[in-house]
Short mmCIF file of C-alpha atoms and ligand atoms in Angstrom, two decimals:
data_model
loop_
_atom_site.label_atom_id
_atom_site.label_comp_id
_atom_site.label_asym_id
_atom_site.label_seq_id
_atom_site.Cartn_x
_atom_site.Cartn_y
_atom_site.Cartn_z
CA MET A 4 101.90 81.62 60.42
CA VAL A 5 105.24 83.07 59.33
CA THR A 6 107.85 83.89 61.96
CA SER A 7 111.59 84.46 61.96
CA LYS A 8 113.86 82.16 63.91
CA ILE A 9 117.49 82.34 64.95
CA VAL A 10 119.43 79.66 63.07
CA ALA A 11 123.04 80.62 63.84
CA THR A 12 125.12 82.91 66.04
CA GLY A 13 128.69 84.18 65.81
CA ALA A 14 131.07 86.77 67.20
CA GLY A 15 134.21 88.81 66.56
CA ILE A 16 135.93 89.77 69.80
CA PRO A 17 139.23 91.66 70.22
CA SER A 18 141.95 89.39 71.59
CA GLN A 19 143.44 92.12 73.81
CA ILE A 20 142.15 91.83 77.39
CA ILE A 21 142.44 94.80 79.74
CA THR A 22 141.94 93.92 83.40
CA ASN A 23 140.84 96.25 86.18
CA ASP A 24 144.40 96.14 87.47
CA ASP A 25 145.64 97.31 84.04
CA LEU A 26 143.29 100.30 84.34
CA ALA A 27 144.47 101.02 87.88
CA LYS A 28 147.96 101.52 86.44
CA ILE A 29 146.83 104.46 84.29
CA MET A 30 144.06 106.07 86.40
CA ASP A 31 142.84 106.46 89.98
CA THR A 32 140.69 103.33 90.25
CA SER A 33 140.89 99.82 91.67
CA ASP A 34 139.82 96.26 90.94
CA GLU A 35 137.83 96.35 94.17
CA TRP A 36 135.79 99.47 93.22
CA ILE A 37 135.02 98.27 89.70
CA ARG A 38 134.05 94.74 90.78
CA GLN A 39 131.91 95.88 93.71
CA ARG A 40 130.05 98.59 91.79
CA THR A 41 129.66 96.79 88.46
CA GLY A 42 130.72 93.12 88.49
CA ILE A 43 133.27 93.84 85.75
CA GLY A 44 136.69 92.16 86.01
CA GLU A 45 138.09 92.71 82.52
CA ARG A 46 137.08 93.84 79.05
CA HIS A 47 138.26 93.23 75.46
CA ILE A 48 139.68 96.35 73.83
CA SER A 49 140.56 96.80 70.16
CA GLY A 50 144.26 96.66 69.41
CA GLY A 51 143.68 99.28 66.67
CA GLU A 52 141.18 97.48 64.45
CA ASP A 53 137.95 99.36 63.79
CA LEU A 54 134.39 98.04 64.04
CA SER A 55 134.30 96.69 60.47
CA TYR A 56 137.05 94.21 61.33
CA TYR A 57 135.04 92.60 64.15
CA THR A 58 131.62 92.77 62.45
CA ALA A 59 133.18 91.01 59.43
CA GLN A 60 134.56 88.27 61.72
CA ALA A 61 131.15 87.83 63.30
CA ALA A 62 129.38 87.80 59.92
CA ARG A 63 131.72 85.17 58.44
CA GLN A 64 131.21 82.90 61.43
CA ILE A 65 127.41 83.28 61.37
CA ILE A 66 127.20 82.59 57.62
CA GLU A 67 129.44 79.53 57.91
CA ARG A 68 127.52 78.13 60.89
CA ALA A 69 124.18 78.74 59.14
CA GLY A 70 125.43 76.67 56.19
CA ILE A 71 124.55 79.32 53.62
CA THR A 72 126.67 81.29 51.16
CA PRO A 73 127.24 85.07 51.36
CA GLU A 74 125.18 85.42 48.18
CA ASP A 75 122.18 83.90 50.02
CA VAL A 76 122.04 86.74 52.57
CA GLU A 77 119.10 89.06 51.77
CA LEU A 78 119.26 91.68 54.53
CA ILE A 79 122.09 92.94 56.75
CA ILE A 80 121.40 95.16 59.75
CA VAL A 81 124.14 96.36 62.08
CA ALA A 82 123.20 97.99 65.38
CA THR A 83 125.95 100.35 66.50
CA VAL A 84 126.83 103.85 67.66
CA THR A 85 130.50 103.45 66.75
CA ALA A 86 130.59 102.66 63.01
CA ASP A 87 133.88 103.36 61.21
CA TYR A 88 132.21 106.20 59.27
CA CYS A 89 129.06 108.37 59.42
CA THR A 90 128.58 106.96 55.96
CA PRO A 91 128.90 104.23 54.69
CA SER A 92 126.92 102.25 57.19
CA ALA A 93 128.60 99.48 59.16
CA ALA A 94 126.19 97.09 57.43
CA CYS A 95 127.47 98.07 53.96
CA MET A 96 131.01 97.38 55.17
CA VAL A 97 129.93 93.91 56.33
CA GLN A 98 128.34 93.39 52.92
CA LYS A 99 131.63 94.15 51.17
CA ALA A 100 133.76 92.17 53.63
CA VAL A 101 131.79 88.94 53.22
CA GLY A 102 130.67 89.40 49.60
CA ALA A 103 126.95 89.43 50.37
CA VAL A 104 126.30 91.05 47.00
CA ASN A 105 122.55 90.42 46.97
CA ALA A 106 121.77 91.93 50.38
CA VAL A 107 120.15 95.20 51.37
CA ALA A 108 122.28 96.73 54.14
CA PHE A 109 121.72 99.48 56.69
CA ASP A 110 122.35 100.35 60.34
CA VAL A 111 120.04 101.01 63.26
CA THR A 112 120.93 103.28 66.16
CA ALA A 113 119.39 102.57 69.53
CA ALA A 114 122.55 102.36 71.66
CA CYS A 115 122.52 99.38 74.03
CA SER A 116 119.00 98.38 72.89
CA GLY A 117 120.19 98.44 69.28
CA PHE A 118 120.51 94.70 68.70
CA LEU A 119 116.94 94.13 69.88
CA TYR A 120 115.69 96.95 67.64
CA GLY A 121 117.63 95.44 64.72
CA VAL A 122 116.13 92.00 65.31
CA SER A 123 112.68 93.57 65.54
CA VAL A 124 113.11 95.36 62.18
CA ALA A 125 114.48 92.23 60.49
CA ASP A 126 111.65 90.15 61.95
CA LYS A 127 109.07 92.47 60.30
CA PHE A 128 110.75 92.23 56.87
CA ILE A 129 110.74 88.45 57.16
CA ARG A 130 107.16 88.19 58.48
CA CYS A 131 105.94 90.42 55.62
CA GLY A 132 107.60 88.10 53.11
CA VAL A 133 110.01 90.76 51.79
CA TYR A 134 113.15 88.81 52.72
CA LYS A 135 113.75 85.18 53.66
CA ASN A 136 116.69 85.80 55.94
CA ALA A 137 118.59 88.56 57.75
CA LEU A 138 121.99 88.92 59.30
CA VAL A 139 121.64 91.08 62.42
CA ILE A 140 124.82 92.14 64.20
CA GLY A 141 125.38 94.32 67.25
CA GLY A 142 128.88 95.74 67.43
CA GLU A 143 130.78 98.52 69.15
CA ILE A 144 134.27 99.92 69.50
CA LEU A 145 133.39 101.99 72.55
CA SER A 146 137.06 102.41 73.40
CA LYS A 147 137.31 105.05 70.66
CA ILE A 148 134.56 107.27 72.13
CA VAL A 149 135.00 106.97 75.89
CA ASP A 150 136.98 109.64 77.70
CA TRP A 151 140.00 107.74 79.02
CA LYS A 152 140.45 110.52 81.60
CA ASP A 153 136.96 109.98 83.06
CA ARG A 154 137.18 107.00 85.41
CA SER A 155 133.43 107.05 86.07
CA THR A 156 132.67 105.94 82.49
CA CYS A 157 135.76 104.49 80.77
CA VAL A 158 136.11 101.53 83.16
CA LEU A 159 132.61 100.33 82.26
CA PHE A 160 132.89 99.67 78.55
CA GLY A 161 134.40 97.09 76.20
CA ASP A 162 134.62 96.35 72.46
CA GLY A 163 133.26 93.50 70.34
CA ALA A 164 130.66 92.35 67.82
CA ALA A 165 128.24 89.44 67.60
CA GLY A 166 125.02 88.55 65.91
CA VAL A 167 122.56 86.08 64.52
CA LEU A 168 121.07 84.86 61.26
CA LEU A 169 117.28 85.05 61.26
CA GLU A 170 115.44 82.83 58.80
CA ARG A 171 111.81 82.63 57.74
CA SER A 172 109.94 79.83 59.51
CA GLU A 173 106.46 78.47 58.84
CA THR A 174 106.01 77.29 62.43
CA GLU A 175 105.42 79.25 65.63
CA GLU A 176 109.01 79.68 66.84
CA GLY A 177 111.74 82.30 66.90
CA ILE A 178 110.83 85.89 67.71
CA LEU A 179 107.41 85.57 69.37
CA ILE A 180 106.65 88.75 71.30
CA GLU A 181 108.35 92.11 71.64
CA GLU A 182 108.02 95.21 73.72
CA LEU A 183 110.10 98.20 72.56
CA GLY A 184 110.06 101.72 73.90
CA SER A 185 111.84 105.06 73.79
CA LYS A 186 111.95 108.07 76.04
CA GLY A 187 113.59 110.86 74.06
CA ASP A 188 112.83 113.46 76.73
CA MET A 189 115.61 111.84 78.78
CA TYR A 190 118.20 111.87 75.97
CA GLU A 191 120.69 113.99 77.91
CA VAL A 192 121.16 111.30 80.53
CA LEU A 193 123.41 109.36 78.15
CA THR A 194 125.08 110.94 75.13
CA ALA A 195 128.11 110.39 72.90
CA ARG A 196 129.83 111.95 69.92
CA LYS A 197 127.98 115.26 69.61
CA LEU A 198 128.75 116.78 66.22
CA VAL A 199 129.06 120.57 66.38
CA PRO A 200 127.29 122.49 63.54
CA SER A 201 130.39 124.55 62.80
CA ASN A 202 130.70 125.90 59.25
CA ALA A 203 132.26 128.68 57.20
CA PHE A 204 129.29 131.02 57.83
CA ASN A 205 128.76 130.86 61.60
CA GLN A 206 130.64 131.56 64.79
CA VAL A 207 130.29 128.09 66.27
CA GLU A 208 133.66 126.89 67.46
CA ALA A 209 134.97 123.95 65.48
CA GLN A 210 135.16 120.62 67.23
CA THR A 211 138.66 119.63 68.22
CA GLU A 212 137.90 116.10 69.33
CA CYS A 213 134.96 113.74 69.07
CA GLY A 214 132.39 114.13 71.85
CA HIS A 215 132.95 111.47 74.45
CA VAL A 216 130.41 109.33 76.29
CA THR A 217 128.75 111.29 79.08
CA MET A 218 126.36 109.60 81.45
CA ASP A 219 124.34 110.25 84.57
CA GLY A 220 125.01 106.77 85.92
CA ARG A 221 122.46 106.88 88.71
CA GLU A 222 119.61 107.98 86.42
CA VAL A 223 120.47 105.26 83.91
CA PHE A 224 120.65 102.73 86.75
CA LYS A 225 117.12 103.62 87.98
CA PHE A 226 115.73 103.64 84.44
CA ALA A 227 117.36 100.29 83.62
CA THR A 228 116.00 98.39 86.63
CA LYS A 229 112.51 99.82 86.04
CA LYS A 230 112.50 98.87 82.35
CA ILE A 231 113.84 95.33 82.84
CA VAL A 232 111.09 94.66 85.38
CA SER A 233 108.24 96.23 83.39
CA GLY A 234 109.46 94.73 80.08
CA VAL A 235 109.75 91.19 81.43
CA ASN A 236 106.36 91.41 83.19
CA LYS A 237 104.64 92.78 80.10
CA VAL A 238 106.08 90.18 77.73
CA LEU A 239 105.23 87.33 80.12
CA GLU A 240 101.68 88.66 80.52
CA THR A 241 101.16 89.06 76.76
CA ALA A 242 102.47 85.53 76.16
CA GLY A 243 100.36 84.05 78.99
CA LEU A 244 103.54 82.60 80.49
CA SER A 245 105.14 82.68 83.92
CA ALA A 246 108.84 83.14 84.73
CA GLU A 247 109.12 79.35 85.26
CA ASP A 248 108.39 78.82 81.54
CA ILE A 249 111.52 80.78 80.60
CA THR A 250 114.81 78.86 80.43
CA TYR A 251 117.04 81.95 80.54
CA PHE A 252 116.71 85.69 80.87
CA VAL A 253 119.48 87.39 78.87
CA PRO A 254 119.86 91.00 79.99
CA HIS A 255 122.02 93.73 78.50
CA GLN A 256 125.27 93.46 80.47
CA ALA A 257 125.74 96.98 81.85
CA ASN A 258 126.08 96.40 85.56
CA LEU A 259 125.64 93.24 87.64
CA ARG A 260 123.88 95.28 90.32
CA ILE A 261 121.20 96.37 87.84
CA VAL A 262 120.39 92.70 87.17
CA GLU A 263 120.47 91.88 90.89
CA VAL A 264 117.90 94.61 91.64
CA ALA A 265 115.70 93.43 88.75
CA SER A 266 116.03 89.81 89.91
CA ARG A 267 114.83 90.76 93.43
CA LYS A 268 111.93 92.84 92.12
CA LEU A 269 110.84 90.17 89.65
CA LYS A 270 111.37 87.39 92.23
CA ILE A 271 113.36 85.47 89.60
CA PRO A 272 116.55 83.89 91.00
CA MET A 273 119.88 85.22 89.68
CA ASP A 274 120.88 81.82 88.27
CA ARG A 275 118.15 82.19 85.63
CA PHE A 276 119.86 85.32 84.27
CA TYR A 277 122.80 84.67 81.95
CA ILE A 278 125.63 86.93 83.04
CA ASN A 279 129.06 87.37 81.42
CA ILE A 280 129.78 90.99 82.30
CA GLU A 281 132.83 89.97 84.33
CA HIS A 282 134.74 89.19 81.12
CA TYR A 283 133.39 91.79 78.66
CA GLY A 284 132.20 94.89 80.53
CA ASN A 285 129.43 96.82 78.82
CA THR A 286 129.69 96.32 75.04
CA SER A 287 126.42 98.20 74.34
CA ALA A 288 124.67 96.83 71.22
CA ALA A 289 127.01 93.83 71.21
CA SER A 290 126.32 92.64 74.74
CA ILE A 291 123.15 90.60 74.18
CA PRO A 292 124.39 88.84 70.99
CA ILE A 293 127.79 88.15 72.63
CA ALA A 294 125.91 86.48 75.51
CA LEU A 295 123.64 84.58 73.11
CA ASN A 296 126.59 83.34 71.07
CA GLU A 297 128.40 82.21 74.22
CA MET A 298 125.30 80.38 75.46
CA ASN A 299 124.90 78.74 72.06
CA GLU A 300 128.55 77.65 71.98
CA LYS A 301 128.21 76.19 75.49
CA GLY A 302 125.15 74.21 74.36
CA LEU A 303 122.91 75.91 76.91
CA LEU A 304 120.10 76.49 74.43
CA LYS A 305 117.92 73.56 73.34
CA LYS A 306 115.31 73.58 70.59
CA GLY A 307 112.00 74.75 72.04
CA ASP A 308 113.57 76.64 74.97
CA LYS A 309 111.98 80.01 75.61
CA ILE A 310 114.32 82.87 76.46
CA ILE A 311 113.75 86.54 77.18
CA LEU A 312 116.23 89.14 75.92
CA CYS A 313 116.05 92.57 77.56
CA GLY A 314 118.05 95.69 76.88
CA PHE A 315 118.10 99.39 77.76
CA GLY A 316 120.33 102.30 76.94
CA GLY A 317 120.91 105.67 75.31
CA GLY A 318 117.97 107.46 73.74
CA LEU A 319 116.73 106.49 76.21
CA THR A 320 115.53 103.24 74.72
CA TRP A 321 114.55 99.79 75.91
CA GLY A 322 113.37 96.48 74.50
CA THR A 323 112.30 93.03 75.60
CA LEU A 324 111.91 90.07 73.24
CA LEU A 325 110.49 86.61 73.87
CA VAL A 326 112.34 84.12 71.68
CA GLN A 327 111.73 80.41 71.19
CA TRP A 328 114.99 78.68 70.31
O1 LIG B 423 124.51 100.48 78.92
C1 LIG B 423 123.68 101.41 79.54
C2 LIG B 423 124.47 102.53 80.07
N1 LIG B 423 125.05 102.46 81.34
C3 LIG B 423 124.59 101.92 82.49
O2 LIG B 423 123.71 101.13 82.58
C4 LIG B 423 125.24 102.40 83.77
C5 LIG B 423 124.27 102.53 84.93
N2 LIG B 423 124.90 103.07 86.10
C6 LIG B 423 125.86 102.42 86.81
O3 LIG B 423 126.20 101.31 86.47
C7 LIG B 423 126.45 103.09 88.03
O4 LIG B 423 125.75 104.27 88.32
C8 LIG B 423 127.98 103.38 87.89
C9 LIG B 423 128.76 102.09 87.90
C10 LIG B 423 128.24 104.16 86.61
C11 LIG B 423 128.46 104.24 89.06
O5 LIG B 423 128.17 103.58 90.30
P1 LIG B 423 127.64 104.43 91.55
O6 LIG B 423 127.51 103.50 92.65
O7 LIG B 423 126.41 105.17 91.08
O8 LIG B 423 128.86 105.39 91.85
P2 LIG B 423 128.91 107.00 91.81
O9 LIG B 423 128.90 107.50 90.41
O10 LIG B 423 127.87 107.55 92.74
O11 LIG B 423 130.34 107.26 92.44
C12 LIG B 423 130.64 106.92 93.80
C13 LIG B 423 132.06 107.31 94.08
C14 LIG B 423 132.39 108.76 93.72
O12 LIG B 423 133.26 109.26 94.70
P3 LIG B 423 132.71 110.21 95.89
O13 LIG B 423 132.11 111.39 95.22
O14 LIG B 423 131.70 109.37 96.62
O15 LIG B 423 133.95 110.50 96.68
C15 LIG B 423 133.14 108.64 92.42
O16 LIG B 423 134.05 109.71 92.22
O17 LIG B 423 132.96 106.51 93.33
C16 LIG B 423 133.90 107.36 92.63
N3 LIG B 423 134.26 106.68 91.37
C17 LIG B 423 135.28 105.83 91.28
N4 LIG B 423 136.19 105.38 92.18
C18 LIG B 423 137.11 104.49 91.75
C19 LIG B 423 133.66 106.78 90.17
N5 LIG B 423 134.27 105.99 89.28
C20 LIG B 423 135.29 105.38 89.95
C21 LIG B 423 136.27 104.46 89.56
N6 LIG B 423 137.15 104.05 90.50
N7 LIG B 423 136.36 103.97 88.32
#
């Protein structure tokens, strides 16, 4: 039985911290509103560096911790909606930054579920025997696409990158079960960066600025709680496990209240969910790997532990993975 297992984690996080009080100085909001509605206290915001800077930091740390050389890396996948360019991919920029000259590199786009989709794709390449390892990074510079005049969205998001190295394993461990899904008919609920098809031969007005994040927060909230609950139940049922067998549930960090609702519905206590939203806000594709890296650095994950990662976001998309550490 061939599986892929996580052998190292790493992150690249902007050093600039913007608190809720900092935001209240430039817009009509308050620490109280943001904390009560979301659980967010502060977020890391790029000081001007683009995504490639932080994904490269994460990649270097992962490679070093895995004890391999850049030349050993066979596949690089970056999950993002905020790459430096439309082309090249963020993954190709990681390849250049670290000197992973032998790797195949491309991006996946599934918004906040993107890291889980990236891990799923890498897992298939490894299980099929095409590649022996894969660097999978989720990263976002959301601060460059939020509308800083829209207090209902800009206070929610943060910047950062983190990821894992997956390696081929001959034993039953690593990525065990997955449940991914998409609901394109709801795409308008959460959009960003619409590119206008303006050209020299039509009357479409040229775009003056990049399309910002727009979101129907309540719809996303309902969707998110439903998908965490159904995803966790489905993965547990498929695995023949109960919630007690899972050491930690690691949800996408979008809103503390979303996790609290899911925790009540699933009858799984909140202390089994790893939460760090207070210090990062919603970093979209980066949120789950940032949490995983933090847990790993704190020594919370022991060999053999089973964890469930669950994400949801634009698309709309969702994903739940059962992982054995
Ligand atoms: O990563 C996946 C994508 N995103 C999500 O998962 C987000 C899911 N949704 C949510 O987290 C929540 O819906 C929000 C946090 C976005 C909003 O919370 P809410 O409880 O649904 O608030 P609301 O949008 O209904 O707004 C309530 C009030 C409004 O004022 P009125 O109309 O009641 O007078 C807003 O204008 O709060 C006001 N408001 C604010 N007040 C202070 C909205 N944003 C702010 C703000 N500061 N930043």
